[in-house]
Short mmCIF file of C-alpha atoms in Angstrom, two decimals:
data_model
loop_
_atom_site.label_atom_id
_atom_site.label_comp_id
_atom_site.label_asym_id
_atom_site.label_seq_id
_atom_site.Cartn_x
_atom_site.Cartn_y
_atom_site.Cartn_z
CA MET A 1 163.28 149.87 143.43
CA PRO A 2 163.48 148.56 139.71
CA SER A 3 162.79 144.89 138.92
CA VAL A 4 165.29 142.20 138.60
CA ARG A 5 164.30 142.19 134.83
CA ARG A 6 164.87 145.78 134.34
CA ILE A 7 168.42 145.61 135.92
CA ALA A 8 169.25 142.51 133.94
CA HIS A 9 168.07 144.32 130.74
CA ALA A 10 170.07 147.42 131.50
CA PHE A 11 173.23 145.34 132.30
CA LEU A 12 172.85 143.26 128.96
CA GLU A 13 172.59 146.37 127.08
CA ARG A 14 175.69 148.04 128.66
CA GLN A 15 177.56 144.85 127.82
CA GLY A 16 176.55 144.91 124.10
CA LEU A 17 174.34 141.80 124.46
CA THR A 18 171.36 142.99 122.66
CA THR A 19 171.04 140.18 120.29
CA VAL A 20 169.06 137.05 121.72
CA PHE A 21 169.26 133.72 120.15
CA GLY A 22 166.38 131.58 121.40
CA ASN A 23 163.42 129.31 121.00
CA PRO A 24 161.17 130.45 123.91
CA GLY A 25 159.12 128.44 126.14
CA SER A 26 156.73 129.36 129.10
CA ASN A 27 159.61 129.68 131.67
CA GLU A 28 161.38 132.14 129.39
CA LEU A 29 158.53 134.52 128.66
CA PRO A 30 158.97 136.85 131.87
CA PHE A 31 162.57 137.58 131.01
CA LEU A 32 161.69 138.25 127.35
CA ALA A 33 158.79 140.66 128.29
CA GLY A 34 159.54 144.32 127.65
CA LEU A 35 162.91 143.88 125.79
CA PRO A 36 164.14 147.77 125.51
CA ASP A 37 164.34 149.17 121.98
CA GLY A 38 167.52 148.15 120.39
CA PHE A 39 167.39 144.43 121.40
CA ARG A 40 166.85 141.88 118.55
CA TYR A 41 165.25 138.62 119.02
CA VAL A 42 166.53 135.80 116.54
CA LEU A 43 164.07 132.87 116.67
CA GLY A 44 165.48 129.51 115.94
CA LEU A 45 163.14 126.35 115.55
CA HIS A 46 165.32 124.07 117.46
CA GLU A 47 167.72 124.81 120.17
CA GLY A 48 170.78 123.15 118.37
CA ALA A 49 170.08 125.52 115.59
CA VAL A 50 169.69 128.39 118.07
CA VAL A 51 173.23 127.56 119.61
CA GLY A 52 174.75 126.98 116.31
CA MET A 53 173.73 130.37 115.08
CA ALA A 54 174.89 132.08 118.33
CA ASP A 55 178.20 130.46 118.11
CA GLY A 56 178.75 131.59 114.47
CA TYR A 57 177.59 135.00 115.38
CA ALA A 58 179.96 135.30 118.34
CA GLN A 59 182.95 134.09 116.40
CA ALA A 60 182.35 136.38 113.68
CA SER A 61 181.54 139.44 115.51
CA GLY A 62 184.31 138.95 118.23
CA ARG A 63 181.76 139.49 120.98
CA PRO A 64 179.86 137.33 123.40
CA ALA A 65 176.41 136.27 122.27
CA LEU A 66 173.14 135.69 124.44
CA VAL A 67 171.22 132.33 124.11
CA SER A 68 167.84 131.84 125.78
CA LEU A 69 167.07 128.14 126.34
CA HIS A 70 163.77 126.47 127.57
CA SER A 71 164.30 124.76 130.77
CA ALA A 72 165.57 121.08 130.81
CA ALA A 73 164.31 120.15 127.42
CA GLY A 74 165.73 123.13 125.63
CA SER A 75 168.98 122.96 127.43
CA GLY A 76 169.19 119.21 126.80
CA ASN A 77 168.55 119.74 122.93
CA ALA A 78 171.34 122.31 123.07
CA LEU A 79 174.10 120.27 124.53
CA GLY A 80 175.30 118.70 121.23
CA ALA A 81 175.72 122.08 119.74
CA LEU A 82 177.33 123.45 123.04
CA THR A 83 180.15 121.03 122.51
CA ASN A 84 181.33 122.88 119.37
CA ALA A 85 181.32 126.18 121.32
CA VAL A 86 183.19 124.74 124.05
CA ALA A 87 185.91 123.62 121.66
CA SER A 88 186.08 126.89 119.84
CA ARG A 89 186.20 128.67 123.05
CA THR A 90 183.26 130.66 121.91
CA PRO A 91 181.82 132.98 124.72
CA LEU A 92 178.29 132.23 125.05
CA VAL A 93 175.98 133.57 127.83
CA VAL A 94 173.07 130.81 128.08
CA LEU A 95 170.15 131.70 130.09
CA ALA A 96 167.69 129.02 130.84
CA GLY A 97 164.19 129.46 132.17
CA GLN A 98 163.19 127.55 135.52
CA GLN A 99 160.10 126.84 137.20
CA VAL A 100 158.88 129.35 139.95
CA ARG A 101 160.81 128.71 143.26
CA PRO A 102 157.77 127.03 145.25
CA ALA A 103 157.41 124.61 142.43
CA ILE A 104 161.13 123.29 142.03
CA GLY A 105 161.11 121.15 145.21
CA PRO A 106 158.06 119.19 144.12
CA GLU A 107 159.35 118.88 140.67
CA ALA A 108 156.55 120.58 139.00
CA TYR A 109 156.06 120.43 135.31
CA LEU A 110 158.82 121.99 133.36
CA THR A 111 161.06 121.94 136.35
CA ASN A 112 164.83 121.77 135.60
CA VAL A 113 165.91 119.41 138.43
CA ASP A 114 169.56 120.40 139.44
CA ALA A 115 169.98 122.85 136.37
CA PRO A 116 173.69 123.51 136.70
CA ALA A 117 174.29 119.69 137.05
CA LEU A 118 172.60 119.01 133.67
CA MET A 119 175.01 121.22 131.86
CA ARG A 120 178.24 120.24 133.75
CA PRO A 121 180.95 119.50 133.03
CA LEU A 122 180.46 120.68 129.56
CA VAL A 123 180.04 124.41 130.12
CA ARG A 124 182.76 126.40 131.77
CA TRP A 125 180.45 127.62 134.49
CA ALA A 126 176.94 126.84 135.48
CA ALA A 127 174.80 128.22 138.38
CA GLU A 128 171.32 128.97 139.54
CA PRO A 129 170.97 132.00 141.89
CA ALA A 130 170.16 131.18 145.60
CA CYS A 131 167.41 134.00 145.56
CA ALA A 132 165.97 136.61 143.25
CA ARG A 133 167.94 139.51 144.52
CA ASP A 134 171.20 137.59 143.56
CA VAL A 135 170.06 137.35 139.84
CA PRO A 136 171.50 140.62 138.66
CA ARG A 137 175.01 139.65 140.25
CA ALA A 138 174.98 136.05 138.84
CA LEU A 139 174.09 137.48 135.41
CA ALA A 140 177.00 139.62 135.41
CA GLN A 141 179.20 136.61 136.57
CA ALA A 142 177.79 134.65 133.72
CA VAL A 143 178.88 137.21 131.33
CA PHE A 144 182.22 137.65 132.87
CA GLU A 145 182.76 133.95 133.08
CA ALA A 146 182.18 133.39 129.30
CA ARG A 147 184.40 136.22 128.58
CA LEU A 148 187.35 135.37 130.75
CA ARG A 149 187.12 131.48 130.35
CA ARG A 150 186.34 131.91 126.75
CA GLY A 151 183.29 129.47 126.42
CA PRO A 152 179.69 128.91 127.22
CA ALA A 153 178.44 129.97 130.73
CA PHE A 154 175.10 128.79 131.92
CA LEU A 155 172.53 130.55 134.32
CA SER A 156 169.31 128.94 135.15
CA VAL A 157 166.76 131.56 136.58
CA PRO A 158 163.34 130.69 138.17
CA TYR A 159 160.75 132.80 136.17
CA ASP A 160 159.16 134.45 138.99
CA ASP A 161 162.68 136.06 139.89
CA TRP A 162 162.27 138.59 136.84
CA THR A 163 159.54 140.56 138.31
CA ALA A 164 160.77 140.54 141.78
CA ASP A 165 162.16 143.89 143.21
CA ALA A 166 165.83 144.14 143.07
CA ASP A 167 167.66 145.35 146.23
CA GLU A 168 169.41 148.41 146.62
CA ASN A 169 172.96 146.87 145.63
CA ALA A 170 171.46 145.66 142.34
CA PRO A 171 172.21 148.92 140.30
CA ALA A 172 176.00 148.67 141.25
CA VAL A 173 176.31 145.76 138.82
CA LEU A 174 175.71 148.13 135.77
CA GLU A 175 179.10 149.68 136.43
CA ARG A 176 181.07 146.48 136.64
CA ARG A 177 183.96 145.87 134.28
CA VAL A 178 186.45 142.90 134.41
CA GLU A 179 189.51 142.78 132.29
CA ARG A 180 192.25 140.26 131.82
CA ALA A 181 195.99 140.95 130.82
CA GLY A 182 198.18 138.20 129.96
CA ALA A 183 201.65 139.50 129.10
CA PRO A 184 204.35 137.30 130.20
CA GLY A 185 206.74 138.49 132.94
CA ALA A 186 210.12 140.12 131.90
CA GLU A 187 212.10 137.08 132.73
CA GLN A 188 209.59 134.71 131.09
CA GLY A 189 209.81 136.86 128.03
CA ARG A 190 213.44 137.05 127.92
CA ARG A 191 213.71 133.30 128.06
CA LEU A 192 211.22 132.57 125.51
CA ALA A 193 212.72 135.07 122.98
CA GLU A 194 216.21 133.63 123.39
CA THR A 195 215.00 130.21 122.94
CA VAL A 196 213.18 130.92 119.74
CA ALA A 197 215.92 133.14 118.32
CA ALA A 198 218.55 130.37 119.12
CA ALA A 199 216.52 127.63 117.31
CA ARG A 200 218.36 126.44 114.10
CA ARG A 201 215.18 124.72 112.52
CA PRO A 202 212.13 126.19 114.20
CA ALA A 203 208.60 125.21 113.09
CA LEU A 204 205.44 127.04 113.91
CA VAL A 205 201.97 125.52 114.74
CA LEU A 206 199.09 127.89 114.84
CA GLY A 207 195.62 127.19 116.22
CA GLY A 208 192.19 128.72 115.68
CA ASP A 209 192.65 131.20 118.54
CA ILE A 210 195.08 133.18 116.39
CA ASP A 211 192.22 134.05 113.84
CA THR A 212 189.81 134.50 116.81
CA ASP A 213 191.96 136.97 118.70
CA GLY A 214 192.64 138.93 115.33
CA LEU A 215 196.20 137.80 115.00
CA PHE A 216 196.17 136.41 111.48
CA HIS A 217 198.41 139.10 109.82
CA ASP A 218 200.87 139.20 112.93
CA ALA A 219 200.99 135.39 112.55
CA VAL A 220 202.37 135.90 108.91
CA ARG A 221 204.80 138.40 110.00
CA LEU A 222 206.13 136.20 112.74
CA ALA A 223 206.47 133.37 110.51
CA GLU A 224 208.32 135.40 107.87
CA ARG A 225 210.82 136.54 110.72
CA LEU A 226 211.25 132.77 111.69
CA GLY A 227 211.52 131.68 108.14
CA GLY A 228 210.37 128.14 109.07
CA PRO A 229 207.40 126.02 108.04
CA VAL A 230 203.90 126.62 109.51
CA TRP A 231 201.34 124.10 110.16
CA ALA A 232 197.64 124.69 111.52
CA ALA A 233 197.03 122.51 114.50
CA PRO A 234 195.22 119.37 114.06
CA SER A 235 191.24 119.41 113.71
CA VAL A 236 191.65 123.23 113.29
CA PHE A 237 188.09 125.21 113.50
CA ARG A 238 189.49 128.59 112.15
CA LEU A 239 192.32 129.12 109.62
CA PRO A 240 194.93 131.18 111.33
CA PHE A 241 197.35 131.61 108.41
CA PRO A 242 197.03 132.04 104.50
CA ASN A 243 196.60 128.60 103.10
CA ARG A 244 198.79 129.07 100.04
CA HIS A 245 201.65 131.06 101.67
CA PRO A 246 204.92 129.62 100.66
CA LEU A 247 205.73 128.81 104.44
CA PHE A 248 202.53 126.96 104.96
CA ARG A 249 202.59 123.24 105.10
CA GLY A 250 198.81 122.44 105.71
CA VAL A 251 196.87 121.08 108.68
CA LEU A 252 198.91 118.76 110.80
CA PRO A 253 197.28 115.32 110.64
CA ALA A 254 195.20 114.29 113.74
CA GLY A 255 197.27 111.32 114.86
CA ILE A 256 200.19 110.95 117.08
CA GLU A 257 202.56 109.07 114.91
CA PRO A 258 201.97 111.50 111.71
CA VAL A 259 202.43 114.38 113.74
CA CYS A 260 205.74 113.37 115.10
CA ARG A 261 206.84 112.38 111.54
CA ALA A 262 205.66 115.74 110.11
CA LEU A 263 207.61 117.84 112.75
CA SER A 264 210.74 115.57 112.19
CA GLY A 265 213.99 117.71 111.85
CA HIS A 266 212.94 120.56 113.84
CA ASP A 267 214.70 121.51 117.06
CA LEU A 268 212.00 123.83 118.31
CA VAL A 269 208.14 123.73 117.69
CA LEU A 270 206.48 126.83 118.85
CA VAL A 271 202.57 126.23 119.24
CA LEU A 272 200.57 129.34 119.44
CA GLY A 273 196.82 129.52 120.42
CA ALA A 274 196.17 125.61 120.13
CA PRO A 275 196.05 122.71 122.43
CA VAL A 276 198.97 120.18 121.96
CA PHE A 277 197.40 118.37 120.20
CA ARG A 278 193.56 117.60 119.26
CA TYR A 279 194.19 113.98 117.92
CA HIS A 280 191.38 112.20 116.25
CA GLU A 281 192.52 108.64 114.72
CA HIS A 282 194.39 106.65 117.23
CA LEU A 283 197.73 106.35 115.42
CA PRO A 284 200.13 105.71 118.32
CA GLY A 285 203.78 106.53 118.42
CA ARG A 286 206.45 109.10 119.96
CA TYR A 287 204.82 112.44 120.50
CA LEU A 288 207.75 114.24 119.20
CA PRO A 289 210.92 113.39 117.35
CA GLU A 290 214.03 112.70 119.38
CA GLY A 291 215.75 116.08 120.28
CA THR A 292 212.75 118.31 119.35
CA ARG A 293 211.70 120.80 122.19
CA LEU A 294 207.99 122.11 122.11
CA ILE A 295 206.82 125.34 123.71
CA GLN A 296 203.13 126.01 123.81
CA VAL A 297 201.62 129.60 124.22
CA THR A 298 197.98 129.52 125.20
CA GLU A 299 195.36 131.45 127.37
CA ASP A 300 193.61 128.20 127.84
CA VAL A 301 194.61 126.98 131.18
CA SER A 302 193.03 123.54 130.66
CA ALA A 303 194.82 122.91 127.31
CA ALA A 304 198.15 123.86 129.00
CA ALA A 305 197.50 121.56 131.80
CA ARG A 306 196.44 118.47 129.91
CA ALA A 307 199.03 118.73 127.20
CA PRO A 308 200.96 115.25 127.19
CA VAL A 309 204.38 116.76 126.14
CA GLY A 310 206.18 119.99 126.06
CA GLU A 311 206.39 123.16 128.04
CA ALA A 312 203.53 125.62 128.36
CA LEU A 313 203.45 129.43 128.95
CA VAL A 314 199.81 130.43 129.92
CA ALA A 315 199.76 133.85 128.46
CA ASP A 316 198.08 135.99 125.77
CA PRO A 317 199.21 134.98 122.38
CA ALA A 318 198.95 138.58 121.22
CA ALA A 319 201.46 139.82 123.84
CA VAL A 320 203.73 136.88 123.00
CA THR A 321 203.58 137.31 119.31
CA GLY A 322 204.22 141.19 119.75
CA LEU A 323 207.31 140.45 122.20
CA LEU A 324 208.72 138.01 119.60
CA LEU A 325 208.32 140.25 116.63
CA THR A 326 210.31 142.94 118.55
CA ALA A 327 212.95 140.28 119.75
CA LEU A 328 213.49 138.94 116.22
CA GLY A 329 213.95 142.30 114.56
CA ALA A 330 213.63 143.00 110.76
CA PRO A 331 212.42 140.21 108.55
CA GLY A 332 214.73 138.20 106.39
CA PRO A 333 214.84 137.81 102.63
CA PRO A 334 211.38 137.63 100.84
CA VAL A 335 209.96 134.05 101.23
CA GLY A 336 208.55 133.77 97.60
CA ASP A 337 205.31 133.76 95.80
CA TYR A 338 202.09 132.32 97.01
CA ARG A 339 201.80 128.58 95.79
CA PRO A 340 199.55 128.28 92.69
CA VAL A 341 196.43 126.08 92.82
CA PRO A 342 196.46 122.87 90.97
CA ALA A 343 193.85 121.97 88.32
CA PRO A 344 190.84 120.60 89.79
CA ALA A 345 190.14 116.72 89.69
CA GLY A 346 187.40 115.70 87.58
CA ALA A 347 184.61 112.89 88.18
CA GLU A 348 183.35 110.30 85.79
CA GLY A 349 179.62 110.37 85.27
CA PRO A 350 177.16 113.07 86.12
CA ARG A 351 178.61 114.03 89.57
CA LEU A 352 180.96 116.75 90.27
CA HIS A 353 184.15 116.08 91.90
CA PRO A 354 184.20 118.26 95.03
CA GLU A 355 187.37 119.82 93.57
CA GLU A 356 185.41 121.09 90.81
CA VAL A 357 183.01 122.83 93.08
CA PHE A 358 185.50 124.40 95.28
CA ALA A 359 187.48 125.67 92.33
CA ALA A 360 184.21 127.29 91.18
CA LEU A 361 183.74 128.93 94.69
CA ARG A 362 187.39 130.10 94.56
CA GLU A 363 187.16 131.80 91.28
CA GLU A 364 183.42 133.02 91.34
CA GLN A 365 183.25 134.24 94.84
CA PRO A 366 184.79 137.42 96.06
CA ALA A 367 188.13 137.16 97.79
CA ASP A 368 186.88 138.02 101.16
CA THR A 369 184.11 135.41 101.19
CA ALA A 370 183.78 133.82 104.80
CA TYR A 371 183.20 130.01 104.46
CA VAL A 372 181.36 128.01 107.02
CA VAL A 373 182.49 124.25 106.21
CA GLU A 374 180.65 121.15 107.40
CA SER A 375 181.51 118.69 104.80
CA THR A 376 184.11 116.36 106.38
CA SER A 377 184.59 114.06 103.61
CA THR A 378 185.82 116.69 101.27
CA ASN A 379 188.66 118.05 103.51
CA SER A 380 191.39 117.22 101.21
CA SER A 381 189.83 118.55 98.29
CA TRP A 382 188.85 121.74 99.99
CA TRP A 383 192.52 122.44 101.20
CA ARG A 384 193.76 121.56 97.62
CA GLN A 385 191.48 124.09 95.69
CA MET A 386 190.90 127.07 98.16
CA ASP A 387 193.07 130.14 98.39
CA LEU A 388 192.30 131.96 101.74
CA ARG A 389 194.32 134.95 102.53
CA ARG A 390 192.14 137.11 104.85
CA PRO A 391 191.11 136.57 108.52
CA GLY A 392 187.83 135.32 109.47
CA SER A 393 187.58 133.17 106.16
CA TYR A 394 187.05 129.95 107.53
CA TYR A 395 184.79 128.21 110.30
CA PHE A 396 184.43 124.74 110.99
CA PRO A 397 182.68 122.61 113.85
CA ALA A 398 185.36 122.59 116.59
CA ALA A 399 184.18 119.43 118.31
CA GLY A 400 183.41 117.56 115.36
CA GLY A 401 179.81 117.31 116.32
CA LEU A 402 177.37 117.76 113.25
CA GLY A 403 174.94 120.55 113.32
CA PHE A 404 177.15 123.78 113.47
CA GLY A 405 177.45 124.40 109.72
CA LEU A 406 173.89 125.58 108.58
CA PRO A 407 173.15 127.56 111.79
CA GLY A 408 176.66 128.75 112.13
CA ALA A 409 176.60 130.09 108.49
CA VAL A 410 173.28 132.02 109.21
CA GLY A 411 175.05 133.51 112.53
CA VAL A 412 178.23 134.46 110.63
CA ALA A 413 176.01 136.18 108.00
CA LEU A 414 174.15 138.12 110.77
CA ALA A 415 177.31 139.24 112.49
CA ARG A 416 179.03 140.17 109.10
CA PRO A 417 176.32 141.69 106.89
CA GLY A 418 178.86 143.50 104.66
CA ARG A 419 180.70 140.32 103.83
CA PRO A 420 179.85 137.38 101.47
CA VAL A 421 179.22 134.23 103.44
CA VAL A 422 179.03 130.78 101.89
CA GLY A 423 177.96 127.65 103.92
CA VAL A 424 179.57 124.42 102.30
CA ILE A 425 177.35 121.63 103.98
CA GLY A 426 177.34 117.84 103.51
CA ASP A 427 174.19 116.15 103.11
CA GLY A 428 174.65 114.11 106.22
CA SER A 429 175.31 117.20 108.42
CA ALA A 430 172.63 119.36 106.86
CA ASN A 431 169.81 117.45 108.66
CA TYR A 432 171.16 118.26 112.23
CA GLY A 433 170.57 122.13 111.62
CA ILE A 434 168.17 122.26 108.81
CA THR A 435 165.68 124.48 110.71
CA ALA A 436 168.11 127.42 110.47
CA LEU A 437 167.05 127.84 106.99
CA TRP A 438 163.73 129.00 108.42
CA THR A 439 165.60 131.68 110.35
CA ALA A 440 167.56 132.69 107.48
CA ALA A 441 164.45 133.20 105.31
CA ARG A 442 162.51 135.13 107.87
CA LEU A 443 165.41 137.49 108.55
CA HIS A 444 166.35 137.63 104.67
CA VAL A 445 169.95 136.82 105.56
CA PRO A 446 172.19 137.17 102.45
CA LEU A 447 173.71 133.56 102.47
CA THR A 448 174.78 131.11 99.88
CA VAL A 449 174.38 127.39 101.03
CA VAL A 450 176.27 124.94 98.71
CA LEU A 451 174.84 121.47 99.67
CA LEU A 452 176.94 118.67 98.66
CA ARG A 453 175.04 115.52 98.10
CA ASN A 454 176.68 112.44 97.76
CA GLY A 455 174.15 110.12 99.66
CA THR A 456 176.27 108.77 102.34
CA TYR A 457 178.21 109.66 105.50
CA GLY A 458 181.43 109.80 103.56
CA ALA A 459 183.75 110.60 106.56
CA LEU A 460 182.42 107.67 108.57
CA ARG A 461 183.02 105.25 105.57
CA TRP A 462 186.66 106.50 105.37
CA PHE A 463 186.90 105.97 109.26
CA GLY A 464 185.38 102.56 108.81
CA GLU A 465 188.05 101.59 106.51
CA LEU A 466 190.69 102.68 108.99
CA LEU A 467 188.99 100.88 111.74
CA GLY A 468 188.52 97.75 109.43
CA VAL A 469 184.88 97.74 109.52
CA PRO A 470 183.87 99.06 106.08
CA ASP A 471 180.51 97.31 106.16
CA ALA A 472 178.83 98.90 109.03
CA PRO A 473 175.08 99.65 109.04
CA GLY A 474 173.62 103.34 108.79
CA LEU A 475 176.30 104.85 106.55
CA ASP A 476 174.05 105.59 103.42
CA ILE A 477 171.25 108.35 103.41
CA PRO A 478 169.77 108.07 99.84
CA GLY A 479 166.52 109.90 99.05
CA LEU A 480 167.23 113.45 100.42
CA ASP A 481 166.18 116.36 98.25
CA PHE A 482 167.29 119.62 100.01
CA THR A 483 165.78 121.88 97.21
CA ARG A 484 162.25 120.97 98.32
CA ILE A 485 163.16 121.09 101.85
CA ALA A 486 164.65 124.69 101.72
CA GLU A 487 161.72 125.89 99.56
CA GLY A 488 159.52 124.48 102.43
CA TYR A 489 161.29 126.70 104.79
CA GLY A 490 161.09 129.87 102.58
CA VAL A 491 164.62 129.60 100.71
CA SER A 492 165.10 129.60 97.05
CA ALA A 493 166.90 126.49 95.94
CA ARG A 494 167.82 124.89 92.82
CA GLN A 495 169.76 121.62 91.56
CA ILE A 496 172.99 122.29 89.74
CA GLY A 497 173.69 120.07 86.80
CA GLY A 498 177.32 120.85 85.94
CA VAL A 499 180.33 123.19 86.47
CA PRO A 500 178.97 125.91 83.93
CA GLU A 501 175.65 125.93 85.73
CA LEU A 502 177.37 126.28 88.94
CA ARG A 503 179.64 129.07 87.97
CA ALA A 504 176.77 131.01 86.61
CA ALA A 505 174.70 130.75 89.63
CA LEU A 506 177.58 131.70 91.97
CA SER A 507 178.23 134.87 89.95
CA GLU A 508 174.50 135.89 90.54
CA PRO A 509 173.89 138.71 93.10
CA VAL A 510 172.81 137.31 96.42
CA ASP A 511 169.57 138.75 97.70
CA GLY A 512 168.59 136.83 100.82
CA PRO A 513 169.28 133.08 101.39
CA ARG A 514 169.68 130.57 98.58
CA LEU A 515 170.62 126.91 98.43
CA LEU A 516 172.52 125.41 95.52
CA GLN A 517 172.19 121.40 95.87
CA ILE A 518 175.10 119.56 93.83
CA ASP A 519 175.52 115.82 93.47
CA THR A 520 179.07 115.02 94.12
CA ALA A 521 181.38 111.90 93.84
CA LEU A 522 182.52 110.28 97.09
CA THR A 523 186.02 111.29 98.01
CA THR A 524 188.21 110.68 101.28
CA PRO A 525 188.96 113.45 103.74
CA ALA A 526 192.57 112.90 104.11
#
């Protein structure tokens, strides 16, 4: 019989999981040995960066990504980055090496004691096979769990299992296929269509799943048939709708009372592909205005169950969108032109206002550029200046944990080599995933990193003002020069002195990774 490893490699190849993101340790070497031709190993220097790259790659490619972590230490290092993958519902198959089976009980060096418990309750599914012969089936389950549950699935495998003989049933796993259909039933569809059609002042709230599922343009068609305002759900991690479309009202604020105020006057709020809602600041109040009905459509069973208000239909947003487009018939009159972009604000002194930076990006970068953004203190400037009209244009850390931005940008660029990719990264967040620059240099990834340096955790300063603690320690981070750090990792870098120099740099052809460091004025995110 073939070995467990050979069956595993063949299964992963059939499932299209041939790019492995990892930082190997001794427990992982037996799995990595003899990877078939066509597999690619993407080496990261820290597990947080490894997961961030895989997260960006999976989101941009639309396919699950395979991650290899080292026992307990590597899995622990990856946990922070996995929070973003969980919140963005990114399907990751996470394999961790384990000590040989006879060494687990005595807790030999590099044993991952109770490996599944280490990762729970964060990941969607976690396991360690009871015996070597169960590894192929368990690996298949991890792949299907990641796909069906839309999130990371974790499998710990003792390293002596890979060379064990598979049993006669193992090859059957190669033919496995698991699919999911989520169309609403006829009666459910009829009720929903009638409710939406009868609304006098409907509002549409769209989540990141709309972009993830390829429904960006369908969402525009649906909005134009409804004719009402459109918001992105709070804490949005993908842009589900063109942000300068005349119906777009922006990203809903992440507080209970401001959301209620924003939705005032609407008799129906239809939420597609988003939780209800991912609040941040604790601003209490009514969840919804008096007389407003909310209907949530999501594939995420947990999001439907935990929502504090409204009705929920657990179904495929694509099927529901198609049903509503058919039921609502032809679009109404034209909704008007896209809204113009205001002139960018300026800053006094040598520092640039973030709006000046984003205006330069908008005007100098190709219209199909994909932006990976992790500069939370510049949110308001970002949405004032950008004009994003294409799917897959925006990626943001879904759980708010820093460290996704730089690695995520590398992953997006790896997945979409024919599309320009720009990482807009704050100096506070850059440190969490800085080792991703080495991977970008080694793989010669075509990527522009726009590093905004203001010397402080700007978003924390703003939040401290909200909490009434503006003088908390640890908010300033002076003395960081990312041009020198980038050059040490093999990435070309330069300090940008002004808007003309920035525009000239952005207009240059991109051949491999580059970093542009820009000193910016401190602004507020809201």
